[in-house]
XYZ file of C-alpha atoms in Angstrom:
482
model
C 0.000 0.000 0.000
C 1.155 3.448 -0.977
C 2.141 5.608 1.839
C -0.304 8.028 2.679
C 2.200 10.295 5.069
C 5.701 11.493 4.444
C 8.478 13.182 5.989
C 11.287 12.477 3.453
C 11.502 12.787 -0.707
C 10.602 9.226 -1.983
C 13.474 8.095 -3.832
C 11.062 6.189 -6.567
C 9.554 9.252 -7.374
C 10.587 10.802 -10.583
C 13.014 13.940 -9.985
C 13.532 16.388 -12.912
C 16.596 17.045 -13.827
C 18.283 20.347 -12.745
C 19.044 22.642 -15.167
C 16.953 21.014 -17.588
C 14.715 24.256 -18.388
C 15.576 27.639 -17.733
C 14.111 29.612 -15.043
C 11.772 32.652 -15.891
C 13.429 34.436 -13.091
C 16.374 32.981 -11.639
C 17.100 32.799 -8.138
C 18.951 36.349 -7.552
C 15.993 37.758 -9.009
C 17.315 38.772 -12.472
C 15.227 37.838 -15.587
C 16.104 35.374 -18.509
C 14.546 37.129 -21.048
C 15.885 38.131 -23.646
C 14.727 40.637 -26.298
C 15.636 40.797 -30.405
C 14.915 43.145 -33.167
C 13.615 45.549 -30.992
C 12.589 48.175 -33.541
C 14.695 51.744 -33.442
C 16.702 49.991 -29.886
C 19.503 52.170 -30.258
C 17.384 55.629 -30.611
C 15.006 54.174 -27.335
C 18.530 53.868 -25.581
C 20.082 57.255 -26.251
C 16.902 59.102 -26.295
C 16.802 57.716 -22.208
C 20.406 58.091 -22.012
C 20.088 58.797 -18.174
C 18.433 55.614 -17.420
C 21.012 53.780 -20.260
C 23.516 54.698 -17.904
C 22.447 53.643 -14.606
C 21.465 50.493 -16.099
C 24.725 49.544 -18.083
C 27.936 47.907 -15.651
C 30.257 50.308 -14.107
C 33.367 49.008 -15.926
C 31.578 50.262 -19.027
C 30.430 53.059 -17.180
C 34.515 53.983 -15.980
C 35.006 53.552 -19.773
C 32.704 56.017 -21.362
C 33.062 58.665 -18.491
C 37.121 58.420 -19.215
C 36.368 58.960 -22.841
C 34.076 62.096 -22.567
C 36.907 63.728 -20.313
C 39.017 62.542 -22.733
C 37.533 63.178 -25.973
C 36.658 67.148 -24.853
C 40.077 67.446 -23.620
C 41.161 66.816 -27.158
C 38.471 68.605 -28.978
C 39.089 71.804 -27.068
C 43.162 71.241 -27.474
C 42.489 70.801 -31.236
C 40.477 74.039 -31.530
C 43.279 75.473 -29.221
C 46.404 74.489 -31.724
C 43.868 75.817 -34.260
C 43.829 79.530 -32.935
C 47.479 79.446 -32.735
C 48.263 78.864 -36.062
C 45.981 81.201 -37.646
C 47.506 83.963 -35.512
C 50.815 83.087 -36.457
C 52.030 81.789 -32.758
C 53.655 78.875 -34.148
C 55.406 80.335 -37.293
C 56.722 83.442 -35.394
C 57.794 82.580 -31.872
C 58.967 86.853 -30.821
C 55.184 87.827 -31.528
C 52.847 88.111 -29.208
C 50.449 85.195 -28.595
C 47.217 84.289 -28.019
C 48.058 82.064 -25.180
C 50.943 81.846 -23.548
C 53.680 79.364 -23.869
C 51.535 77.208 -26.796
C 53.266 77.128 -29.730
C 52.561 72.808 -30.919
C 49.955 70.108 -30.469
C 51.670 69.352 -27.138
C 51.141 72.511 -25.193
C 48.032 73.152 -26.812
C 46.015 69.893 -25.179
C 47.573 70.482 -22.022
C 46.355 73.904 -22.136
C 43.360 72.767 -22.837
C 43.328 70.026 -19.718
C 44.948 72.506 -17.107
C 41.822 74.693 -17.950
C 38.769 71.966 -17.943
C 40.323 70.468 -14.880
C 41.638 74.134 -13.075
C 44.992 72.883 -12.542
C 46.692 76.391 -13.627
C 50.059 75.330 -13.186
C 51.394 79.109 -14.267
C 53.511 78.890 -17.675
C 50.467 78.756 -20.147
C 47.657 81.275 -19.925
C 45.437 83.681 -22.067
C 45.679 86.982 -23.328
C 43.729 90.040 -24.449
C 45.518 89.699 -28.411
C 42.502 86.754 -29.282
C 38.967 87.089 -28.555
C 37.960 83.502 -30.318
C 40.324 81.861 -27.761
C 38.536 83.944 -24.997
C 35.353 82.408 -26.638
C 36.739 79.202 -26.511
C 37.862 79.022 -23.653
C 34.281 80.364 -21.945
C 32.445 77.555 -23.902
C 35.259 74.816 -22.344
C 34.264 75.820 -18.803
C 30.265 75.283 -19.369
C 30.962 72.747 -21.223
C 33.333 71.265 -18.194
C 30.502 71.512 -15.606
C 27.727 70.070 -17.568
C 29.927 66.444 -17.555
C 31.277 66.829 -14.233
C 27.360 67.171 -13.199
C 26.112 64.316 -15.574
C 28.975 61.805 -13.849
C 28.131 62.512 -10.344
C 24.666 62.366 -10.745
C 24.810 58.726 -12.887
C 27.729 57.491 -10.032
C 25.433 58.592 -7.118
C 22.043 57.261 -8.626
C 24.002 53.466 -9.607
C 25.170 53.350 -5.974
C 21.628 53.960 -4.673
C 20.412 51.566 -7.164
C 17.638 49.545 -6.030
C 19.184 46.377 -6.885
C 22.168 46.833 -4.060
C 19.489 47.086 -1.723
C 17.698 44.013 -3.219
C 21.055 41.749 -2.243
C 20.240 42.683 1.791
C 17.094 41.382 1.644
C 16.664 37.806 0.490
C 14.447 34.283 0.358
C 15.084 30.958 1.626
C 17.175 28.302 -0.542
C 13.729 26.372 -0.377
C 9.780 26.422 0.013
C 8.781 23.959 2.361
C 4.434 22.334 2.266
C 3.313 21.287 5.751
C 0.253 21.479 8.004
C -0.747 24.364 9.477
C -4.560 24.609 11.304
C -5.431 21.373 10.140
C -5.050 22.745 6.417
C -2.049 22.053 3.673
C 0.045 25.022 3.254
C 3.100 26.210 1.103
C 5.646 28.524 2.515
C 9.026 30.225 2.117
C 11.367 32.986 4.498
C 11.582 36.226 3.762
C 14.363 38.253 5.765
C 16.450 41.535 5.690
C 20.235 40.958 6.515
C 20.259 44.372 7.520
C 19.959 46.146 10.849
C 17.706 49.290 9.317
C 13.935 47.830 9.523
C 11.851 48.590 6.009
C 8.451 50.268 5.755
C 5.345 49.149 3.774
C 6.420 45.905 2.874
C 4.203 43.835 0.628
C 4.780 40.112 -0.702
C 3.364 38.488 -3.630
C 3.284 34.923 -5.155
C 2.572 33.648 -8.486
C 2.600 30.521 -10.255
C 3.964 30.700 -13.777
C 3.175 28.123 -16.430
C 4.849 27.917 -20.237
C 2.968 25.290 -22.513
C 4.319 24.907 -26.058
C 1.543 23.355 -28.419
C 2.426 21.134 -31.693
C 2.305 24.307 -34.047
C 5.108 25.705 -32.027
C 3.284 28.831 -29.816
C 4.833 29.656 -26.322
C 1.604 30.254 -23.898
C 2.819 31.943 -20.476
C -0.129 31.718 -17.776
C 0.225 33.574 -14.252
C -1.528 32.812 -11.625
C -1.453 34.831 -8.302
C -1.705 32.995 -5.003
C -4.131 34.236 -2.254
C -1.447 35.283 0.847
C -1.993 34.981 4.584
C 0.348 37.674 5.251
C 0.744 39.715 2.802
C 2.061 43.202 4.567
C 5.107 42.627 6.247
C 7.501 44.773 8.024
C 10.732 43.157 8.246
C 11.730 43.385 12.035
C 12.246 39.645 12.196
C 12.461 37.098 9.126
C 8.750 36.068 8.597
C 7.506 33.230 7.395
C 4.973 33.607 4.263
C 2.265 31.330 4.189
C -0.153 30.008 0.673
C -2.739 28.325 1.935
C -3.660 25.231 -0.015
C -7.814 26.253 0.085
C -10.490 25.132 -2.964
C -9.639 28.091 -4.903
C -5.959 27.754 -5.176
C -4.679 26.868 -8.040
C -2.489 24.276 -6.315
C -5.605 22.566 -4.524
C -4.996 19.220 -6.829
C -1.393 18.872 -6.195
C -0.336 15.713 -4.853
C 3.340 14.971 -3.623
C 3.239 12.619 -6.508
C 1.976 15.075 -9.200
C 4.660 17.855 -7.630
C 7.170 15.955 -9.249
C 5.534 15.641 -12.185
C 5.297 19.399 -12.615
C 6.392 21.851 -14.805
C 5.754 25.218 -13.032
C 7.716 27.921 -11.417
C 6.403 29.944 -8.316
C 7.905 33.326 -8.668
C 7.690 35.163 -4.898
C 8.613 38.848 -4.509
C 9.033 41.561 -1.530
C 8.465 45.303 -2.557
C 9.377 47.368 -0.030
C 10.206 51.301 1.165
C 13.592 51.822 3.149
C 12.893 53.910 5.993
C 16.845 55.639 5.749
C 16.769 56.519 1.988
C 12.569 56.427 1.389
C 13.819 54.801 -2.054
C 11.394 51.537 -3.395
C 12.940 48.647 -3.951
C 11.914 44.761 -5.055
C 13.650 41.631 -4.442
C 12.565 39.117 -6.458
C 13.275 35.109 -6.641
C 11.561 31.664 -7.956
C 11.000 27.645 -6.578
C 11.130 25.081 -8.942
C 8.846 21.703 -7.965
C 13.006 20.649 -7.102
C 12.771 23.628 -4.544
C 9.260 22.424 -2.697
C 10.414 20.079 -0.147
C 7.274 17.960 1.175
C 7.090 17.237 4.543
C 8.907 20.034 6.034
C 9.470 22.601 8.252
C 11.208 26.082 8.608
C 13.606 25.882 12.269
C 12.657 28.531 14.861
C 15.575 30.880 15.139
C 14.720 33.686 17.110
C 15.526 33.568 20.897
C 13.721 36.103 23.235
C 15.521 36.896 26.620
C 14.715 39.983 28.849
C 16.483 42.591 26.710
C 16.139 42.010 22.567
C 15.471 39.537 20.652
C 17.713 37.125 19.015
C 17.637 36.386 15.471
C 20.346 33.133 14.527
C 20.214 33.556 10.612
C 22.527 30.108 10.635
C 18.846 28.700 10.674
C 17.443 30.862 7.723
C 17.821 28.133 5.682
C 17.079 25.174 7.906
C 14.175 22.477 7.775
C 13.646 19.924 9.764
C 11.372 16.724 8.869
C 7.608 16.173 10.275
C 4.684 13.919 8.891
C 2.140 15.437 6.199
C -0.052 13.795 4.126
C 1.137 12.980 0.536
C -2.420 13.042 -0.870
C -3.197 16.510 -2.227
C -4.984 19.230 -0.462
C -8.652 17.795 -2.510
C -7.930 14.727 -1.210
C -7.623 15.351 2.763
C -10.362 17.775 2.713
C -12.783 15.468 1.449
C -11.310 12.624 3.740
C -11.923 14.863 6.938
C -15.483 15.539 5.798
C -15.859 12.237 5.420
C -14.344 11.083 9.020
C -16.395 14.034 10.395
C -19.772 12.201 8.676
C -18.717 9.034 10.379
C -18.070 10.098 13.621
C -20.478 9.190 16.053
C -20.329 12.449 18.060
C -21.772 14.463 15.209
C -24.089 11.999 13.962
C -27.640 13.591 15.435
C -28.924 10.492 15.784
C -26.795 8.501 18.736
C -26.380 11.961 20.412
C -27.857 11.892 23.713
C -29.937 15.084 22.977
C -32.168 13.299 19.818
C -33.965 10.199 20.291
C -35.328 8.705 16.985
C -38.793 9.796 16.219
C -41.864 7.495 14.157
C -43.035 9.627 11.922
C -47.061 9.929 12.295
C -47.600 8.291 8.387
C -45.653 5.137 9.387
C -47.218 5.272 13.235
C -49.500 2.493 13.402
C -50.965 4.009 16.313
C -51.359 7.811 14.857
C -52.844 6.758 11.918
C -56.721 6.322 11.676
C -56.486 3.705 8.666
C -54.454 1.354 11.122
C -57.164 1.363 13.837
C -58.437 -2.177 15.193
C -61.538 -1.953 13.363
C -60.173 -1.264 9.545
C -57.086 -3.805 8.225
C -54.324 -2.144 6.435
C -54.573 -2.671 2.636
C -51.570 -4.744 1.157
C -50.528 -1.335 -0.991
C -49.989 0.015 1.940
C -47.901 -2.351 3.683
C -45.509 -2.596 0.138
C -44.885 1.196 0.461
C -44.164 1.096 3.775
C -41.435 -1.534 3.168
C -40.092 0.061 0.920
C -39.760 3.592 2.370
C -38.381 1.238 5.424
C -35.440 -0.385 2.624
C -34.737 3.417 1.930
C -34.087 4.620 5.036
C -30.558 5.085 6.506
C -29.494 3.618 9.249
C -26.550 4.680 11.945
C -23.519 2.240 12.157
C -22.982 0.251 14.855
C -19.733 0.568 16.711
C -18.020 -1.495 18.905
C -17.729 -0.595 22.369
C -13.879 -0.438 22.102
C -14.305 2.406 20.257
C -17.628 4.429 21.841
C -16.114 7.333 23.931
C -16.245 6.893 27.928
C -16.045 8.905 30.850
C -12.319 8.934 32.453
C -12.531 7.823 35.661
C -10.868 9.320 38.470
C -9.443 8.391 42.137
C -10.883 9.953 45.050
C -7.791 11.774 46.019
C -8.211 13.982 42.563
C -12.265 14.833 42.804
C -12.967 18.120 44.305
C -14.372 18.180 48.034
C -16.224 20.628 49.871
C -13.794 22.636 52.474
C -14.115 21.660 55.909
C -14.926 24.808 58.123
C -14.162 24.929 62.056
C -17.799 25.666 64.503
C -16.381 29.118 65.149
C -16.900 30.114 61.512
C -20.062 28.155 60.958
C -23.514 30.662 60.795
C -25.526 30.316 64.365
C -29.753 31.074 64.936
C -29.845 34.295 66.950
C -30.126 33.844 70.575
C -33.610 33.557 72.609
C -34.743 37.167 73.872
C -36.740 36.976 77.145
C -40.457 37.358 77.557
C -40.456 41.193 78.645
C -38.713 41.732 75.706
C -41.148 40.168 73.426
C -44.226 42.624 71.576
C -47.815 41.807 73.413
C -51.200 42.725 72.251
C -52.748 45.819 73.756
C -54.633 45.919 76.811
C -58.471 45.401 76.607
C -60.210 48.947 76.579
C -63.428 48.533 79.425
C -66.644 49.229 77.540
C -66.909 52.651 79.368
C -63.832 54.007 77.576
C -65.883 52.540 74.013
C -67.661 55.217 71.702
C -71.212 54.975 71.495
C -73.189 56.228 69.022
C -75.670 59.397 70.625
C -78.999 58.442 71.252
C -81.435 61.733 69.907
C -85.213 61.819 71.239
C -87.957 61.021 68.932
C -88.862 64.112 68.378
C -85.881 65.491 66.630
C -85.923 62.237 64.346
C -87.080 62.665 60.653
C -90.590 60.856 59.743
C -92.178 60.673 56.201
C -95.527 63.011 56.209
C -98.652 61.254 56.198
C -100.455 61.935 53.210
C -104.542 61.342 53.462
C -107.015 59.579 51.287
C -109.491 62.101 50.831
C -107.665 63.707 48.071
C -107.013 67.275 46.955
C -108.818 69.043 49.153
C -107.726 67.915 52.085
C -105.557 70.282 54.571
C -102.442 67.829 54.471
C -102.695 68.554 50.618
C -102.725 72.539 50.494
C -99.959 72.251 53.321
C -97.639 70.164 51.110
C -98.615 72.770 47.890
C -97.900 75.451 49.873
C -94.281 74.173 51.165
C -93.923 73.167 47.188
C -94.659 76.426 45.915
């Protein structure tokens, strides 16, 4: 049976070998591209001559800054020599010159140097006799400051070149594919050699492809790969992390396909330096020879009370651990389908849900099963059969059901033991005097009693006769009416 984890490079596997394609970008971050018949190149390089320069090595650079010197020391000493003999310095040595002491070829270039470079060494100098020499000699000073300006500025802007700055800040030899949360995951170092931290630094990943089809056409594909950390400021080398997810375009890669692979990852750090504020990029690739399976980066930072310690003898250094050789498709699906298995998540053998009879199968709920009606046999066949579909939980083995740990007395948690002194006592007894009484019966004396009026001050209903209106009770109660 195949292995299914691995900590080491199986030595059956297939290994390309190295050197057998050339590397988009090669591992100090230079390109191996390389361009022909670009139309009108030499007019695109001197029409951005400043850049040209910069760009070109500085032994070539030493070269064509000695020849400008060089070349306008000459022109200028030509033009000098010139002036002499048309005024007749050379033929007639008694006259009076246009320069002093410049009578050949000779005196006339290093005339011509002493004043570019202000040397003025005191035998040769100029005169009042010539105004095209003073003219001359005007234009050679300009002239003089525009180059010294134009090699300063391309010598100061090569030193600060962003590629110097790339060589202190670097990737590990290697990418490394391990766990990490329970999840497959491709990474690689990223550290500055320097003690100056950088600001704003951003990494990026992506996975280039070349396919060459039977006609003969180069297709180059990029992919980008979905970071964990992406921003990084480089206090500490930092580990950067691809997550092998479902959208990744390395979800289907097996440790068995890797091999099998034709595919560069090309990884880069842009970055600000916080001492010059100048943008740089460091740039480098991982061949499927540069993914080690099964691996991991070493810790090398130590923290004690003070700093922190940063070993970059370990930048480099993996060490061994078990991971899956199945791809990242593969384990996914196999933990989904362990988690579907597992007993604990299944709803129905969790102690919370007991299995319910649903009222259309209940014999009991169901008014066509009563005792007085028989079930019809179409009935009873699609009840089988909706019995045949239904799924049923697996039964374990007790071996393997979960149980309680049990523990020894000693380790299960008892209630403290408190001394009587601390313990809550009932209130003490209070004495009888001390105890709320009723109040003292009242003798009936002392009781309020309503007044008692005589009869003649109490109210009574006149008596009305039966004689009628004309009656004296009548006029009296007309008369108290009107």
């Amino acid at each position: 049976m195949p292995a299914r984890y691995s900590s080491v490079l199986p030595e059956a596997l297939p290994v390309p070998e190295p050197g057998s394609r050339e590397r988009f970008v090669r591992k100090d971050g230079s390109g191996s591209v390389i361009f022909r018949h670009v139309p009108a190149e030499w007019l695109l390089l001197v029409t951005d001559i400043f850049t040209t320069l910069v760009e070109i090595r500085w032994r070539v650079m030493f070269v064509l800054f000695a020849l400008s010197y060089i070349l306008s020391w000459l022109f200028f000493g030509l033009i000098f020599w010139a002036i002499a003999i048309g005024h007749g310095d050379v033929q007639n040595p008694k006259s009076e010159p246009c320069v002093y002491e410049v009578r050949s070829f000779t005196a006339a270039f290093l005339f011509s140097l002493e004043t570019q470079t202000t040397i003025g060494y005191g035998f040769r100098g100029m005169t009042e006799n010539c105004m095209l020499a003073i003219v001359t000699v005007t234009i050679q000073d300009v002239m003089s400051c525009f180059i010294d300006t134009f090699v300063i500025g391309i010598v100061v802007a090569k030193m600060a070149s962003a590629r110097k700055r790339a060589q202190t800040v670097g990737f590990s030899h290697c990418a490394v594919v391990n766990l990490r949360n329970g999840a497959l995951c491709l990474s690689w170092r990223v550290g500055d050699f320097r003690r100056h931290h950088l600001v704003e630094g951003t990494a990026r990943a992506q996975i280039v492809r070349s396919t060459v089809h039977s006609t003969g056409r180069l297709d180059v594909t990029y992919q980008d790969l979905v970071l964990e950390q992406k921003d990084v400021i480089l206090a500490t080398p930092t580990t950067i992390t691809h997550r092998m997810a479902a959208k990744s375009p390395l979800y289907g890669l097996s440790l068995a396909r890797l091999r099998s692979e034709d595919f560069e990852l090309v990884v880069s750090f842009t970055y600000t330096d916080d001492t010059t504020g100048i943008l740089h990029q460091t740039r480098s690739s991982y061949t499927p020879c540069d993914i080690h399976w099964g691996e991991l980066f070493q810790e090398m930072i130590r923290v004690n009370r003070r700093s922190y310690r940063v070993d970059y003898s370990l930048f480099n250094s993996t060490a061994k651990v078990l991971v899956p050789t199945m791809s990242a498709a593969d384990y996914d699906q196999k933990k989904l389908l362990r988690l579907a298995s597992s007993p604990r998540n299944s709803p129905r053998h969790s102690p919370g849900h007991s299995p319910r009879l649903s009222p259309r199968l209940s014999p009991r709920l169901s008014p066509r099963h009563s005792p007085r009606s028989s079930p019809k046999p179409n009935q009873d066949l699609n009840q089988n059969r909706t019995g045949e579909h239904l799924l049923k939980p697996p039964s374990l083995p007790e071996e393997h059901l979960l149980k309680p740990p049990s523990l020894p007395e000693e380790h299960l948690l008892k209630p403290p033991s408190l001394p009587e002194e601390h313990l809550l006592k009932p209130p003490p007894s209070l004495p009888e005097e001390h105890l709320l009484k009723p109040p003292p019966s009242l003798p009936e004396e002392h009781l309020l009693k309503p007044p008692s009026l005589p009869e003649e001050h109490l109210l009574k209903p006149p008596s009305l006769s039966v004689d009628g209106p004309d009656t004296e009770t009548n006029h009296e109660i007309k008369n108290v009416e009107s």
